[in-house]
Tab-separated table of C-alpha atoms (C1' of nucleotides) in Angstrom:
chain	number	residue	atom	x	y	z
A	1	UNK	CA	50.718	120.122	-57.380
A	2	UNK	CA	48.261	122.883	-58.297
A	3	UNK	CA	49.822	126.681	-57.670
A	4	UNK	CA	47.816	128.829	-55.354
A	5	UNK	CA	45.593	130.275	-58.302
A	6	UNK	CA	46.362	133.786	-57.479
A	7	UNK	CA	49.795	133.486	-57.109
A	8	UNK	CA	50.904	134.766	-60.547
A	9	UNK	CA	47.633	136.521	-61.698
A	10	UNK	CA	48.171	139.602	-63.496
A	11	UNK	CA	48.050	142.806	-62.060
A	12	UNK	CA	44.712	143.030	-63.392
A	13	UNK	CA	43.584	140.931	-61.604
A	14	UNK	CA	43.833	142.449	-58.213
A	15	UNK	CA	40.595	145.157	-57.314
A	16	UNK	CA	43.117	147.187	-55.429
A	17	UNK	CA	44.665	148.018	-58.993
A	18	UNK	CA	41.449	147.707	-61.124
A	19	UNK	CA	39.845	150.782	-58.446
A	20	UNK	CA	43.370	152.623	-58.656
A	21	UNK	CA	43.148	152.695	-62.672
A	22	UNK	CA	39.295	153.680	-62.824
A	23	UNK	CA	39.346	156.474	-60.365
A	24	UNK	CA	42.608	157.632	-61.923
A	25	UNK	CA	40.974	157.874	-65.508
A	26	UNK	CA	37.669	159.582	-63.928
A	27	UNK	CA	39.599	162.019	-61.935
A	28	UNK	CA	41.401	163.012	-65.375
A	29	UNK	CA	38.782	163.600	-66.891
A	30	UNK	CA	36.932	165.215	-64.159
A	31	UNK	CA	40.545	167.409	-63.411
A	32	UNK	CA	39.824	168.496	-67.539
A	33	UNK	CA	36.543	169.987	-67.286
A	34	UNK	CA	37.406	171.990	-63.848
A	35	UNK	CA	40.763	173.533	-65.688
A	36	UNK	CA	38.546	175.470	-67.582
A	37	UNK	CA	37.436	177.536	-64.061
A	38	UNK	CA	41.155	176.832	-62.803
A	39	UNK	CA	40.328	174.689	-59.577
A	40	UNK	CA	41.806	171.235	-58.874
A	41	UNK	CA	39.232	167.991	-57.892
A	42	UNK	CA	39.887	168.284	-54.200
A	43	UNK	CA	38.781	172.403	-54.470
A	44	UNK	CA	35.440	171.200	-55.726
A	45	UNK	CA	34.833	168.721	-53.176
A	46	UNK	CA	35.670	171.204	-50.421
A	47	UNK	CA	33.144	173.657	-51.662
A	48	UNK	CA	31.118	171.171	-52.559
A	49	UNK	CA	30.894	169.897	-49.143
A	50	UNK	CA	30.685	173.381	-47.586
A	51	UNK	CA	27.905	174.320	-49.839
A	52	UNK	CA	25.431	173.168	-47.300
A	53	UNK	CA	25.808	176.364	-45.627
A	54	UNK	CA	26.855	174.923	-42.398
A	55	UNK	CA	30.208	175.283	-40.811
A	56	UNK	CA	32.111	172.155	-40.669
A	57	UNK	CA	35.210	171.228	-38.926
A	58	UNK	CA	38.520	170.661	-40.638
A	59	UNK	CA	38.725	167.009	-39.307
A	60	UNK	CA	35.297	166.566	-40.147
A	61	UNK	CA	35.974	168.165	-43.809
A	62	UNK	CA	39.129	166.755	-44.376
A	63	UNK	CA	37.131	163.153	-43.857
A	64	UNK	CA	34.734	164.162	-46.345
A	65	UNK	CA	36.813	165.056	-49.246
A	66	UNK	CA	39.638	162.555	-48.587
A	67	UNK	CA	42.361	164.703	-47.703
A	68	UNK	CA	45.052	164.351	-44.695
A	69	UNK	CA	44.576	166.756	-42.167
A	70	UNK	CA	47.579	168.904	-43.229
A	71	UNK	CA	47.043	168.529	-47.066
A	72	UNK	CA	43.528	170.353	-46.209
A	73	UNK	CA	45.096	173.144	-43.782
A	74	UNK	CA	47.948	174.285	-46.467
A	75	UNK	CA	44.675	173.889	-49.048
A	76	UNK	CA	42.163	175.704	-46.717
A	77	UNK	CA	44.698	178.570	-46.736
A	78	UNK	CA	44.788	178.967	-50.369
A	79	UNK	CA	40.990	179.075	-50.396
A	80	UNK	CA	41.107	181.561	-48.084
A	81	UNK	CA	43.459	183.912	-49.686
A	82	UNK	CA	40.886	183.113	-52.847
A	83	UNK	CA	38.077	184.155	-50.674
A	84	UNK	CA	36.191	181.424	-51.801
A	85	UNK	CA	36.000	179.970	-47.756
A	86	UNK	CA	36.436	181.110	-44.380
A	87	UNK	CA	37.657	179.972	-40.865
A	88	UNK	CA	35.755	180.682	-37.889
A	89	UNK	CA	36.532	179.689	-34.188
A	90	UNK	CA	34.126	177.096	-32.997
A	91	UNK	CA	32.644	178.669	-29.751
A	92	UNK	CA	31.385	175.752	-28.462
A	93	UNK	CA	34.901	173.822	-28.687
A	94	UNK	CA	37.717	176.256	-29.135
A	95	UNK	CA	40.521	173.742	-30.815
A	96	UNK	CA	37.954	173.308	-33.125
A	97	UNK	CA	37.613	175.462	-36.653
A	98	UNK	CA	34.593	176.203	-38.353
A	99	UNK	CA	34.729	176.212	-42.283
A	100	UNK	CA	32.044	177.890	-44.273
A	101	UNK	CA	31.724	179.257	-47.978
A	102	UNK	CA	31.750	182.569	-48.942
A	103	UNK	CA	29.240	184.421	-51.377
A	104	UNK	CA	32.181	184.131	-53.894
A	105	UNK	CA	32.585	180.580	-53.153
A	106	UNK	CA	28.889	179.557	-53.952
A	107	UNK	CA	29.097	180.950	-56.869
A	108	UNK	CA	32.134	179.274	-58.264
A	109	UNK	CA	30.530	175.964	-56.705
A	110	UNK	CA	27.737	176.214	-59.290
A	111	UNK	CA	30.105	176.573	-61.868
A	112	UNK	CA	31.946	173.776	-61.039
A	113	UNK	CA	28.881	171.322	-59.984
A	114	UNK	CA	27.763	172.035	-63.539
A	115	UNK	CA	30.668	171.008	-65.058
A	116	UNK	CA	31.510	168.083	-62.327
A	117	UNK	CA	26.901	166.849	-63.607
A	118	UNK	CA	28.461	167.111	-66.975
A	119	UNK	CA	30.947	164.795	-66.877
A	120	UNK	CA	28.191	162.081	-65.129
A	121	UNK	CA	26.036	163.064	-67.707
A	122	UNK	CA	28.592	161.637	-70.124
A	123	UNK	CA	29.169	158.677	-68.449
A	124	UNK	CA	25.681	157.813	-68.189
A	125	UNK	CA	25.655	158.280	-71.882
A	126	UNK	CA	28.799	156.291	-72.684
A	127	UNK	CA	28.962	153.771	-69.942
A	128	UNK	CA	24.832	153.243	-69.852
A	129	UNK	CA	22.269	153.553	-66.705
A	130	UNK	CA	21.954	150.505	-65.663
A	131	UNK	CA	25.929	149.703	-65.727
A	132	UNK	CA	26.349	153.252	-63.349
A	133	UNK	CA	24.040	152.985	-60.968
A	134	UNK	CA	24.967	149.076	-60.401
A	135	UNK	CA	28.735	150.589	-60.275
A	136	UNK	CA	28.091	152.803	-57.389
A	137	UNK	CA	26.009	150.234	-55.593
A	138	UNK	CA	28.861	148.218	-55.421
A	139	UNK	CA	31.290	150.900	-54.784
A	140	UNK	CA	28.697	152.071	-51.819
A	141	UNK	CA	28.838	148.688	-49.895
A	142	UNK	CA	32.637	147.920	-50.488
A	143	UNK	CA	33.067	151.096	-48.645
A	144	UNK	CA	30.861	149.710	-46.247
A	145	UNK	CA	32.299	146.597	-45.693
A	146	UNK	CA	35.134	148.146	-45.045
A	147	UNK	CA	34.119	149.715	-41.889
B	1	UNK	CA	9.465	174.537	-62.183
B	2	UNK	CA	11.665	171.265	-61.030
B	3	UNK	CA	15.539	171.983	-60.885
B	4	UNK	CA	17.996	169.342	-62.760
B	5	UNK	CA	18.284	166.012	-60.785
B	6	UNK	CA	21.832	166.633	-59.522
B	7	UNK	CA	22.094	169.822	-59.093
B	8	UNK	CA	22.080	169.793	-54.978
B	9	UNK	CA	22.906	166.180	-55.037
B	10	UNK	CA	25.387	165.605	-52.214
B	11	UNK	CA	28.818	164.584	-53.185
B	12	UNK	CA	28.868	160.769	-52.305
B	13	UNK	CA	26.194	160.504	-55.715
B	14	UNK	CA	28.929	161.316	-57.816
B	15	UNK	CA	31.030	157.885	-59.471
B	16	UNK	CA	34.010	159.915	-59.318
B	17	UNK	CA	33.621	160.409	-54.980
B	18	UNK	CA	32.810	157.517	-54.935
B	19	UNK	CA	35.635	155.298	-56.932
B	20	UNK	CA	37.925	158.150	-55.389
B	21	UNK	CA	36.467	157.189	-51.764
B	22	UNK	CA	36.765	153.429	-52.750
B	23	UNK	CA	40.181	153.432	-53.853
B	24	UNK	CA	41.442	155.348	-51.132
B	25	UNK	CA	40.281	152.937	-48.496
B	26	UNK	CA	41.502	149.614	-50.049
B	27	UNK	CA	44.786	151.531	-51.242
B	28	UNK	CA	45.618	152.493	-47.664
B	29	UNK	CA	44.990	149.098	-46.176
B	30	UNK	CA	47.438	147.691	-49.227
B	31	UNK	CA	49.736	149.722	-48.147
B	32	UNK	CA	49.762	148.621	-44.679
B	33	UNK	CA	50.245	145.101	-45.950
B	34	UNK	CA	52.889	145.846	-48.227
B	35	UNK	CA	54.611	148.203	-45.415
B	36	UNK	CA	55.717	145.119	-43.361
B	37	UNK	CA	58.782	144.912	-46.348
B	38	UNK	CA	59.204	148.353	-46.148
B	39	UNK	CA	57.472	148.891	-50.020
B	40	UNK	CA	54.965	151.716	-51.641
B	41	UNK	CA	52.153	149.988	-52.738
B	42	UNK	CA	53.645	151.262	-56.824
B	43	UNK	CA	56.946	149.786	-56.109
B	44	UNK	CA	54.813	146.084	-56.076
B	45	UNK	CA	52.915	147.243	-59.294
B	46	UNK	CA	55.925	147.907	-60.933
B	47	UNK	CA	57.776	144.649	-59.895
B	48	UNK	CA	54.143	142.389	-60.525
B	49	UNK	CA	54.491	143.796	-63.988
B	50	UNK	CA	58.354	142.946	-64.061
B	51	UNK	CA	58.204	139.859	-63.037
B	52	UNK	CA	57.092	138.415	-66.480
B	53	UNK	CA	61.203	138.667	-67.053
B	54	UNK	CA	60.758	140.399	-69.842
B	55	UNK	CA	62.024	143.603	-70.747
B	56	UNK	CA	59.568	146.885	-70.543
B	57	UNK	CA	60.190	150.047	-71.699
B	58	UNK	CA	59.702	153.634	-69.318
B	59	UNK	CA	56.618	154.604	-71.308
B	60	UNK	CA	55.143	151.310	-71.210
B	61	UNK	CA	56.198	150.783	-67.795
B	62	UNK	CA	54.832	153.988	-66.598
B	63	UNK	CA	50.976	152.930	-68.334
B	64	UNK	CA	50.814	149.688	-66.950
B	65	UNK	CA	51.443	151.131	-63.248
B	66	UNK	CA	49.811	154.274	-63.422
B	67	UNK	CA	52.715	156.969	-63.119
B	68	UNK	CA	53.581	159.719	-64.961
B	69	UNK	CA	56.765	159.722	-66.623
B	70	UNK	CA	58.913	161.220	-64.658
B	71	UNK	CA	57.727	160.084	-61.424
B	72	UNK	CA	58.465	156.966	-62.717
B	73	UNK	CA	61.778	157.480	-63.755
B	74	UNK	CA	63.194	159.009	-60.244
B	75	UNK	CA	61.121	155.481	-58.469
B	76	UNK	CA	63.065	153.813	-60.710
B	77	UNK	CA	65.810	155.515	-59.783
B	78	UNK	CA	65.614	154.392	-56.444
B	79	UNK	CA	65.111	151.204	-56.982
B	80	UNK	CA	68.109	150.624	-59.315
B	81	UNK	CA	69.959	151.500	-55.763
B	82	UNK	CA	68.227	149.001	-54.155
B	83	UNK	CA	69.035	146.681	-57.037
B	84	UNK	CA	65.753	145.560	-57.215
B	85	UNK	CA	65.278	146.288	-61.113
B	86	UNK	CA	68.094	147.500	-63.339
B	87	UNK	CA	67.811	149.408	-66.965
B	88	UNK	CA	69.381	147.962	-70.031
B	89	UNK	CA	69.158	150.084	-73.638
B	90	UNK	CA	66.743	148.776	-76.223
B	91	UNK	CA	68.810	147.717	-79.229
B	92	UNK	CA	66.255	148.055	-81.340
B	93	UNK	CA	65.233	151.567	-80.678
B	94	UNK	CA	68.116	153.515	-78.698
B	95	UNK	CA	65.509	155.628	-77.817
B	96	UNK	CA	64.129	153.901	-75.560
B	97	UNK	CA	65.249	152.350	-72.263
B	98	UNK	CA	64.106	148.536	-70.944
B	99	UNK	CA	63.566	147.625	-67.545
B	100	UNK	CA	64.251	144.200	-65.896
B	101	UNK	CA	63.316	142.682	-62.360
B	102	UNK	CA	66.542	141.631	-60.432
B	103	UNK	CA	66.760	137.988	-58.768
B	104	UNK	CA	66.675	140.700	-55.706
B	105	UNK	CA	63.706	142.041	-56.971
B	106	UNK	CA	62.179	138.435	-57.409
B	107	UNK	CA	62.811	137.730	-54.413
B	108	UNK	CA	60.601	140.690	-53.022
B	109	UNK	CA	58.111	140.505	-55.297
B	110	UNK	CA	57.476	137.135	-54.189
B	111	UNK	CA	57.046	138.197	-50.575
B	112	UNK	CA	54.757	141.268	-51.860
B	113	UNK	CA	52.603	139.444	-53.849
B	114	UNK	CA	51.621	136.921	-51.190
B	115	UNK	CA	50.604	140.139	-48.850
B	116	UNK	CA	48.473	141.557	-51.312
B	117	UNK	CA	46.800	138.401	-52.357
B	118	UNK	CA	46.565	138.431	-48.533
B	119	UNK	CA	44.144	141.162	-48.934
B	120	UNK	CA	42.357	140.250	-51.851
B	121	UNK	CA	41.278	136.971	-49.761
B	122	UNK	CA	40.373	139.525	-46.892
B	123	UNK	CA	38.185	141.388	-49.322
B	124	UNK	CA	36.561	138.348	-50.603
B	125	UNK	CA	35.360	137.241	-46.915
B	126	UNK	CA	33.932	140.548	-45.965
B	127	UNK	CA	32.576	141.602	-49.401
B	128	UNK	CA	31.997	138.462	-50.668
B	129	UNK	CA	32.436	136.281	-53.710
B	130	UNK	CA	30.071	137.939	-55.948
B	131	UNK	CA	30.162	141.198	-55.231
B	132	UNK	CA	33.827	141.398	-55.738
B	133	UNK	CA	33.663	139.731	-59.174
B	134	UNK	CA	30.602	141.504	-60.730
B	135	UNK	CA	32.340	144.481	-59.209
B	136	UNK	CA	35.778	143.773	-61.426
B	137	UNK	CA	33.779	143.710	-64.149
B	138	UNK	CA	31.556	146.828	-64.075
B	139	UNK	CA	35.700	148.743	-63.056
B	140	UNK	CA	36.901	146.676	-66.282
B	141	UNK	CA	33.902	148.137	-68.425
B	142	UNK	CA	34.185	151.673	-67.519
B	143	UNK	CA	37.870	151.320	-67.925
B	144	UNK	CA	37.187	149.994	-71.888
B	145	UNK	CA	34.502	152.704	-72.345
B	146	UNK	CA	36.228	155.672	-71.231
B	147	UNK	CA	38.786	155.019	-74.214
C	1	DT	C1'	70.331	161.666	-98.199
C	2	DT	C1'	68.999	165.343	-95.588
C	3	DG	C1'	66.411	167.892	-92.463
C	4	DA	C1'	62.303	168.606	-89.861
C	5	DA	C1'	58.989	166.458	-86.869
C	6	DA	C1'	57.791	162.858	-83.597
C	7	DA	C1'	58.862	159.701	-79.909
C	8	DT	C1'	61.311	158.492	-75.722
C	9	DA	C1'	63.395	159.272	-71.398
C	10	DT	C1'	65.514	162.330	-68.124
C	11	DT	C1'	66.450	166.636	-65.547
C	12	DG	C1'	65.825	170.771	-62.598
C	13	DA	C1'	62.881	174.132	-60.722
C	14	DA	C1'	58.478	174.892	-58.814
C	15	DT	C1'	54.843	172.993	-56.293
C	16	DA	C1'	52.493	169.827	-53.250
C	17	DT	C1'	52.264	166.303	-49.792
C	18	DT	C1'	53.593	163.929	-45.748
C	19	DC	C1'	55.716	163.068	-41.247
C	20	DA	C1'	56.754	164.410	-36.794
C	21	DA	C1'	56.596	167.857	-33.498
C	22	DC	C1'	54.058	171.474	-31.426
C	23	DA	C1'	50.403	174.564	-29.256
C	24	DA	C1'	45.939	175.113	-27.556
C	25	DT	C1'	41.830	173.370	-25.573
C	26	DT	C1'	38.926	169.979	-23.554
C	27	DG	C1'	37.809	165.821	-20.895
C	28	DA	C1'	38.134	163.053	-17.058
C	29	DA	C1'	40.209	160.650	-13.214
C	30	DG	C1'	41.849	161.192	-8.763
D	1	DC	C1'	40.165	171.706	-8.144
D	2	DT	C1'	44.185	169.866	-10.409
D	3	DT	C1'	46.697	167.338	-13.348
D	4	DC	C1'	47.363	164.322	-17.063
D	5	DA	C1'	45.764	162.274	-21.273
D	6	DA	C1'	43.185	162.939	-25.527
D	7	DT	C1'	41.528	165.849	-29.247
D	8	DT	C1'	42.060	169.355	-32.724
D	9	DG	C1'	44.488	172.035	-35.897
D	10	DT	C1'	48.782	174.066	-37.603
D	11	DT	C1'	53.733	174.358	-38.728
D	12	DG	C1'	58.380	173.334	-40.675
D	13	DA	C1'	61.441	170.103	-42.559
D	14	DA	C1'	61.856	166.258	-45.462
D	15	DT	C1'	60.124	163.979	-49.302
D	16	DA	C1'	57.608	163.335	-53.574
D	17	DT	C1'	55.323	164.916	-57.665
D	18	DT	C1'	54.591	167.733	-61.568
D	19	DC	C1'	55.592	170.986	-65.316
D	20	DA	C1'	58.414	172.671	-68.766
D	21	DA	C1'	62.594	172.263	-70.999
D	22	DT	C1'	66.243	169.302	-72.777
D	23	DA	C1'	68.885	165.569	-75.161
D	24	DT	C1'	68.847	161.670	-77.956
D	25	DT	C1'	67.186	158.724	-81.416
D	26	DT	C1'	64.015	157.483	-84.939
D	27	DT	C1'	60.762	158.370	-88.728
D	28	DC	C1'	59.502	160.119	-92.870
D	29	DA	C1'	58.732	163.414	-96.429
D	30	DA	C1'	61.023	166.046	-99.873
DNA sequence: TTGAAAATATTGAATATTCAACAATTGAAG
DNA sequence: CTTCAATTGTTGAATATTCAATATTTTCAA
């Protein structure tokens, strides 16, 4: 009698682990390049995000840039004490919070976007076009499909 | 004059949104699955990587399931009180300290692995045969060529 | 053989995240 | 209208993670 063929597979084996070791080895390396302005992944992605100029909720936001909602808040607040973001009261829905970048903020965000088109830059170069593009194809319609 | 490519390229172009986005999602429906027995979706890495029986040490221990050091050694910690794993010193380099999976810890990982192959068949169905396997092997490739 | 440097694991303090409870506002049914 | 449920965001306590420092053992050059 045959075993179920994943039964003992190595841990390798398993996407869920395969994802969790690739986006922790991009995030290091991405987490390098921002140390040099001082600002952690999730920072970059905020302003990132707000850099559209438009004000965006916090449940909205913290959706975008994968963060629980209080993770953001206690985040939010550091931003603001940075000036690099403010809160302002939704009129149109009073629970709700507007976020939008400051002047200061867009300014680190270029910074930061340069360094963030550097690293993808270098995996272009290291990891090749066609491979990258294919990558985030997939990547796109997993997250799809799992919806 | 045309500005650089990515420059205002929203966030979800970037691999490392997107692997972060990715990973996110399939982690948090792992660790529904595996929350049934009460486990964090590392506690089942580190027993799948146990359960070869043989003896790993902390630093190769903390590699293979993507922990830092210490983090690792206060899970551990833990899970020496639930006797699912227990530490034995490497007499061959004092140094260094082995871990072992517990007939307890067998037990569970048993139970664990069959909810997270679970998923991996509930991947498969939605996202389908060949995505998932060309997928594995572009994550497997960027792993190799980001070292 | 000795002593300095490297490797390994752990610890404690500082920091960050999460969970559950809360406050405020809106929506919607009666 | 009024009231009750749902939505939104924040807070504080509990938990987890990280950083820097430490202790132990090994390695290796002098």
């Amino acid at each position: 009698m045959a075993k179920s063929s994943k039964e003992n597979s190595p841990i390798t084996d398993h996407l869920a682990y395969l994802l969790a070791q690739a986006n922790r080895e991009i995030n290091r390396q991405l987490e390098l390049r921002l140390s040099k302005e001082g600002v952690p992944v999730e920072q970059w992605r905020i302003l990132k995000v707000l850099s559209d100029g438009n004000g965006h909720s916090m449940g909205e936001l913290a959706d975008a840039v994968l963060l629980n909602h209080p993770t953001l808040t206690k985040m939010i607040d550091r931003m603001v004490s940075d000036t690099l973001v403010y809160r302002v009261q939704d009129p149109n829905d009073r629970r709700k919070v507007l976020m939008f970048i400051s002047d200061r903020g867009k300014v680190l965000s270029k910074k930061l976007n340069s360094l963030a088109v550097d690293q993808e830059e270098h995996i272009l170069e290291s990891y090749g076009d066609k491979s990258t593009s294919e990558l985030k194809r997939l990547l796109e319609s997993l997250i799809d499909s799992s919806n």
